[in-house]
């Protein structure tokens, strides 16, 4: 992982989600049920549409082998208002064949919970053989998960927050995996850092993302591995302003907000 300063023109405000310190706090795990809005696979793979495929914690773990019941593990950030919000989970296989969209209410049992709070999301797939197919596949060649808090799980609705997740039950992960379709462009995870420089100029760090070495067209082609604890040594991360910056030659292409939190 390589960190460096990044100019100020690359930034737009996003929402907050979590910090490495919050991830390290132990908590009893709550459980909620999610239901599929859609699930299926298609041999006609395309990479059009949304650029962001998944935001997961490491270790990512494995889907349950040959079982209908699956479970994801998530952290709820502090001071998060869940009333009227939905947890919308998009599952995307690395090869693009399988997609699923899940929905769960965030109002209960979180109304009386004191975040930051670890919780699990339980659901049943109608295609367990597909989960079995990816159970032994090493990351990032598996099911990527994008868990978003939104007022409505309609894909056209804006995202309030993104909650990083894992198939594994974790205690204190320190690395974030961000999977994205970058159309083979150079990509950086960029974040603002406080305090500013002694001259009063804003400071930014950027982590170089790696292209996944495959030849066929796939659902995502780039993996960003972000060690939050390492970056935190540089100052206070403004994860509310984190973005993926894609470079089209020497010029930036459209940036992708990553509404993470602390």
Short mmCIF file of C-alpha atoms in Angstrom, two decimals:
data_model
loop_
_atom_site.label_atom_id
_atom_site.label_comp_id
_atom_site.label_asym_id
_atom_site.label_seq_id
_atom_site.Cartn_x
_atom_site.Cartn_y
_atom_site.Cartn_z
CA UNK A 1 0.00 0.00 0.00
CA UNK A 2 1.33 3.41 -0.93
CA UNK A 3 0.14 6.68 0.63
CA UNK A 4 0.86 10.14 -0.71
CA UNK A 5 -0.49 13.66 -0.68
CA UNK A 6 -3.37 14.48 -3.02
CA UNK A 7 -4.47 17.90 -4.30
CA UNK A 8 -7.56 19.62 -2.96
CA UNK A 9 -9.56 19.71 -6.22
CA UNK A 10 -10.51 16.03 -5.90
CA UNK A 11 -12.96 16.37 -3.02
CA UNK A 12 -16.72 16.38 -2.57
CA UNK A 13 -18.52 15.85 0.72
CA UNK A 14 -19.81 12.36 1.54
CA UNK A 15 -21.47 10.83 4.63
CA UNK A 16 -19.75 9.20 7.63
CA UNK A 17 -19.63 5.61 8.82
CA UNK A 18 -16.81 4.21 10.96
CA UNK A 19 -13.25 4.43 12.26
CA UNK A 20 -10.66 1.82 13.04
CA UNK A 21 -11.03 2.72 16.72
CA UNK A 22 -14.75 1.92 16.62
CA UNK A 23 -14.05 -1.41 14.96
CA UNK A 24 -11.77 -2.38 17.82
CA UNK A 25 -14.46 -1.97 20.50
CA UNK A 26 -15.98 -5.27 21.69
CA UNK A 27 -19.76 -5.56 21.67
CA UNK A 28 -22.49 -8.18 21.94
CA UNK A 29 -23.81 -9.04 18.52
CA UNK A 30 -27.40 -8.31 17.58
CA UNK A 31 -29.14 -10.22 14.78
CA UNK A 32 -31.55 -9.06 12.11
CA UNK A 33 -33.23 -10.91 9.24
CA UNK A 34 -32.99 -9.75 5.64
CA UNK A 35 -35.13 -10.82 2.70
CA UNK A 36 -34.29 -10.96 -0.99
CA UNK A 37 -35.85 -8.39 -3.29
CA UNK A 38 -34.18 -10.13 -6.22
CA UNK A 39 -31.71 -12.99 -6.73
CA UNK A 40 -30.38 -14.77 -9.77
CA UNK A 41 -27.55 -15.31 -12.22
CA UNK A 42 -27.08 -14.75 -15.90
CA UNK A 43 -24.49 -16.00 -18.38
CA UNK A 44 -24.59 -12.60 -20.11
CA UNK A 45 -22.03 -10.68 -18.05
CA UNK A 46 -21.75 -6.92 -18.38
CA UNK A 47 -19.83 -4.32 -16.39
CA UNK A 48 -22.09 -1.36 -17.06
CA UNK A 49 -23.94 0.50 -14.34
CA UNK A 50 -22.67 1.40 -10.88
CA UNK A 51 -18.92 1.50 -10.46
CA UNK A 52 -18.79 0.40 -6.82
CA UNK A 53 -19.17 -3.36 -6.31
CA UNK A 54 -18.31 -3.93 -2.65
CA UNK A 55 -16.87 -2.60 0.59
CA UNK A 56 -15.71 -5.35 2.95
CA UNK A 57 -13.57 -5.80 6.04
CA UNK A 58 -10.61 -8.15 6.14
CA UNK A 59 -10.56 -10.98 6.91
CA UNK A 60 -13.54 -11.37 4.59
CA UNK A 61 -14.34 -14.95 5.56
CA UNK A 62 -16.40 -17.37 3.45
CA UNK A 63 -20.08 -17.85 2.59
CA UNK A 64 -21.56 -20.99 4.19
CA UNK A 65 -20.83 -24.05 2.09
CA UNK A 66 -23.93 -25.75 0.56
CA UNK A 67 -26.33 -24.05 2.97
CA UNK A 68 -29.39 -21.94 2.29
CA UNK A 69 -28.88 -19.87 5.42
CA UNK A 70 -26.13 -17.27 5.08
CA UNK A 71 -24.86 -14.67 7.53
CA UNK A 72 -22.96 -11.39 7.28
CA UNK A 73 -21.33 -9.46 10.14
CA UNK A 74 -21.51 -5.67 10.34
CA UNK A 75 -20.60 -2.77 12.65
CA UNK A 76 -23.08 -0.03 13.42
CA UNK A 77 -21.42 3.39 13.88
CA UNK A 78 -22.04 5.66 16.84
CA UNK A 79 -24.76 8.33 16.69
CA UNK A 80 -26.45 6.74 13.68
CA UNK A 81 -30.14 7.55 13.28
CA UNK A 82 -31.82 4.38 11.99
CA UNK A 83 -35.48 5.42 12.17
CA UNK A 84 -37.09 5.15 8.75
CA UNK A 85 -33.93 3.67 7.20
CA UNK A 86 -33.37 0.38 5.38
CA UNK A 87 -30.26 -1.75 5.15
CA UNK A 88 -29.83 -2.54 1.44
CA UNK A 89 -27.31 -5.28 0.64
CA UNK A 90 -26.10 -5.92 -2.89
CA UNK A 91 -24.24 -9.17 -3.58
CA UNK A 92 -22.11 -9.31 -6.73
CA UNK A 93 -19.99 -12.26 -7.78
CA UNK A 94 -16.51 -11.51 -9.05
CA UNK A 95 -17.36 -13.01 -12.48
CA UNK A 96 -20.62 -11.03 -12.65
CA UNK A 97 -22.83 -14.12 -13.04
CA UNK A 98 -24.62 -13.87 -9.68
CA UNK A 99 -26.38 -10.82 -8.25
CA UNK A 100 -28.71 -10.42 -5.30
CA UNK A 101 -30.43 -7.52 -3.55
CA UNK A 102 -31.48 -7.85 0.10
CA UNK A 103 -33.45 -5.56 2.38
CA UNK A 104 -33.69 -5.34 6.17
CA UNK A 105 -35.31 -2.80 8.46
CA UNK A 106 -32.88 -0.79 10.61
CA UNK A 107 -35.47 0.36 13.16
CA UNK A 108 -35.50 -2.77 15.34
CA UNK A 109 -33.66 -3.98 17.35
CA UNK A 110 -31.48 -0.87 16.98
CA UNK A 111 -33.94 1.55 18.59
CA UNK A 112 -32.67 0.64 22.07
CA UNK A 113 -29.12 -0.39 21.14
CA UNK A 114 -26.15 1.76 22.12
CA UNK A 115 -23.78 1.97 19.14
CA UNK A 116 -21.10 1.32 18.09
CA UNK A 117 -22.72 -2.10 17.95
CA UNK A 118 -21.73 -5.25 16.13
CA UNK A 119 -24.63 -7.07 14.51
CA UNK A 120 -25.24 -9.90 12.08
CA UNK A 121 -27.57 -10.11 9.09
CA UNK A 122 -29.16 -13.51 8.45
CA UNK A 123 -30.79 -14.47 5.14
CA UNK A 124 -31.70 -17.50 3.03
CA UNK A 125 -30.62 -17.97 -0.56
CA UNK A 126 -32.61 -19.94 -3.12
CA UNK A 127 -29.36 -20.77 -4.96
CA UNK A 128 -27.07 -22.41 -2.33
CA UNK A 129 -25.03 -24.10 -5.07
CA UNK A 130 -23.84 -20.67 -6.16
CA UNK A 131 -22.65 -19.83 -2.65
CA UNK A 132 -20.92 -23.20 -2.54
CA UNK A 133 -19.18 -22.32 -5.78
CA UNK A 134 -17.60 -19.23 -4.19
CA UNK A 135 -17.02 -20.62 -0.71
CA UNK A 136 -13.52 -21.86 -1.49
CA UNK A 137 -12.59 -19.11 -3.94
CA UNK A 138 -9.84 -16.84 -2.55
CA UNK A 139 -10.56 -13.10 -2.25
CA UNK A 140 -11.21 -10.96 -4.17
CA UNK A 141 -12.57 -13.67 -6.50
CA UNK A 142 -15.81 -14.27 -4.62
CA UNK A 143 -19.09 -12.62 -3.64
CA UNK A 144 -18.52 -8.93 -2.98
CA UNK A 145 -20.92 -7.21 -0.58
CA UNK A 146 -22.13 -3.60 -0.66
CA UNK A 147 -24.23 -2.76 2.42
CA UNK A 148 -25.91 0.65 2.21
CA UNK A 149 -28.21 2.53 4.55
CA UNK A 150 -30.93 4.17 2.50
CA UNK A 151 -34.53 5.30 3.03
CA UNK A 152 -35.52 2.98 0.17
CA UNK A 153 -33.69 0.07 -1.48
CA UNK A 154 -34.59 1.28 -4.95
CA UNK A 155 -31.17 1.39 -6.71
CA UNK A 156 -31.96 4.90 -7.92
CA UNK A 157 -32.26 6.23 -4.35
CA UNK A 158 -29.19 8.00 -2.89
CA UNK A 159 -26.99 6.27 -0.32
CA UNK A 160 -26.86 7.68 3.21
CA UNK A 161 -24.01 5.49 4.50
CA UNK A 162 -22.01 2.42 3.50
CA UNK A 163 -21.45 -0.23 6.18
CA UNK A 164 -18.39 -2.45 5.57
CA UNK A 165 -19.16 -6.11 6.25
CA UNK A 166 -17.53 -9.53 6.48
CA UNK A 167 -18.62 -13.12 6.02
CA UNK A 168 -16.46 -13.89 9.08
CA UNK A 169 -17.24 -13.00 12.69
CA UNK A 170 -14.45 -10.56 13.56
CA UNK A 171 -13.11 -8.67 16.55
CA UNK A 172 -10.83 -5.89 15.35
CA UNK A 173 -10.05 -5.90 11.62
CA UNK A 174 -7.65 -3.25 10.44
CA UNK A 175 -7.95 -3.38 6.66
CA UNK A 176 -10.73 -2.39 4.30
CA UNK A 177 -11.26 -3.96 0.86
CA UNK A 178 -12.99 -1.79 -1.74
CA UNK A 179 -13.93 -3.54 -4.99
CA UNK A 180 -14.77 -1.38 -7.96
CA UNK A 181 -15.29 -1.46 -11.70
CA UNK A 182 -12.80 1.17 -12.86
CA UNK A 183 -12.81 0.35 -16.56
CA UNK A 184 -9.10 -0.46 -16.22
CA UNK A 185 -8.29 3.09 -15.17
CA UNK A 186 -5.69 3.86 -12.52
CA UNK A 187 -7.58 4.24 -9.24
CA UNK A 188 -6.72 5.75 -5.83
CA UNK A 189 -8.56 5.75 -2.52
CA UNK A 190 -8.18 9.34 -1.34
CA UNK A 191 -8.97 10.87 2.05
CA UNK A 192 -8.53 14.26 3.70
CA UNK A 193 -6.42 14.42 6.88
CA UNK A 194 -6.58 16.87 9.79
CA UNK A 195 -4.86 19.00 10.96
CA UNK A 196 -3.93 21.04 7.87
CA UNK A 197 -0.33 21.80 6.97
CA UNK A 198 1.59 24.47 8.95
CA UNK A 199 0.91 26.81 6.01
CA UNK A 200 -2.84 26.24 6.49
CA UNK A 201 -3.26 24.15 3.33
CA UNK A 202 -5.48 21.07 3.35
CA UNK A 203 -3.66 17.73 3.54
CA UNK A 204 -4.73 14.61 1.68
CA UNK A 205 -3.50 11.04 1.45
CA UNK A 206 -4.09 8.61 -1.38
CA UNK A 207 -3.73 4.83 -1.47
CA UNK A 208 -2.90 3.25 -4.81
CA UNK A 209 -5.40 0.56 -5.82
CA UNK A 210 -4.39 -2.57 -7.73
CA UNK A 211 -5.82 -3.87 -10.98
CA UNK A 212 -7.02 -7.46 -10.69
CA UNK A 213 -5.08 -9.55 -13.18
CA UNK A 214 -7.74 -11.23 -15.33
CA UNK A 215 -8.42 -11.08 -19.04
CA UNK A 216 -12.21 -11.46 -19.28
CA UNK A 217 -14.76 -8.70 -18.66
CA UNK A 218 -16.00 -8.97 -15.11
CA UNK A 219 -18.18 -7.27 -12.52
CA UNK A 220 -15.23 -5.46 -10.91
CA UNK A 221 -11.63 -5.11 -12.02
CA UNK A 222 -9.86 -3.18 -9.23
CA UNK A 223 -9.16 -3.85 -5.55
CA UNK A 224 -8.24 -1.12 -3.03
CA UNK A 225 -6.76 -2.40 0.23
CA UNK A 226 -6.79 0.36 2.84
CA UNK A 227 -5.01 -0.08 6.19
CA UNK A 228 -6.93 2.46 8.27
CA UNK A 229 -4.67 2.15 11.31
CA UNK A 230 -1.60 2.92 9.19
CA UNK A 231 -3.22 5.97 7.62
CA UNK A 232 -4.42 7.14 11.02
CA UNK A 233 -0.77 7.71 11.99
CA UNK A 234 -0.79 10.66 9.58
CA UNK A 235 -3.53 12.49 11.50
CA UNK A 236 -7.31 12.41 11.86
CA UNK A 237 -8.88 10.86 8.78
CA UNK A 238 -11.86 12.70 7.31
CA UNK A 239 -13.54 9.55 6.08
CA UNK A 240 -16.66 11.60 5.43
CA UNK A 241 -14.76 13.00 2.43
CA UNK A 242 -13.21 9.74 1.20
CA UNK A 243 -13.43 9.07 -2.52
CA UNK A 244 -12.16 6.82 -5.25
CA UNK A 245 -10.29 8.96 -7.76
CA UNK A 246 -9.93 7.40 -11.21
CA UNK A 247 -7.34 8.69 -13.65
CA UNK A 248 -7.96 8.85 -17.39
CA UNK A 249 -4.37 9.34 -18.46
CA UNK A 250 -3.05 12.45 -16.67
CA UNK A 251 -6.56 13.79 -15.98
CA UNK A 252 -9.07 12.67 -13.32
CA UNK A 253 -12.27 10.98 -14.45
CA UNK A 254 -15.50 11.10 -12.44
CA UNK A 255 -14.78 10.49 -8.75
CA UNK A 256 -16.77 7.96 -6.70
CA UNK A 257 -17.82 9.06 -3.19
CA UNK A 258 -17.27 6.40 -0.50
CA UNK A 259 -19.51 7.51 2.41
CA UNK A 260 -17.56 5.87 5.23
CA UNK A 261 -17.76 6.83 8.85
CA UNK A 262 -16.20 7.47 12.20
#
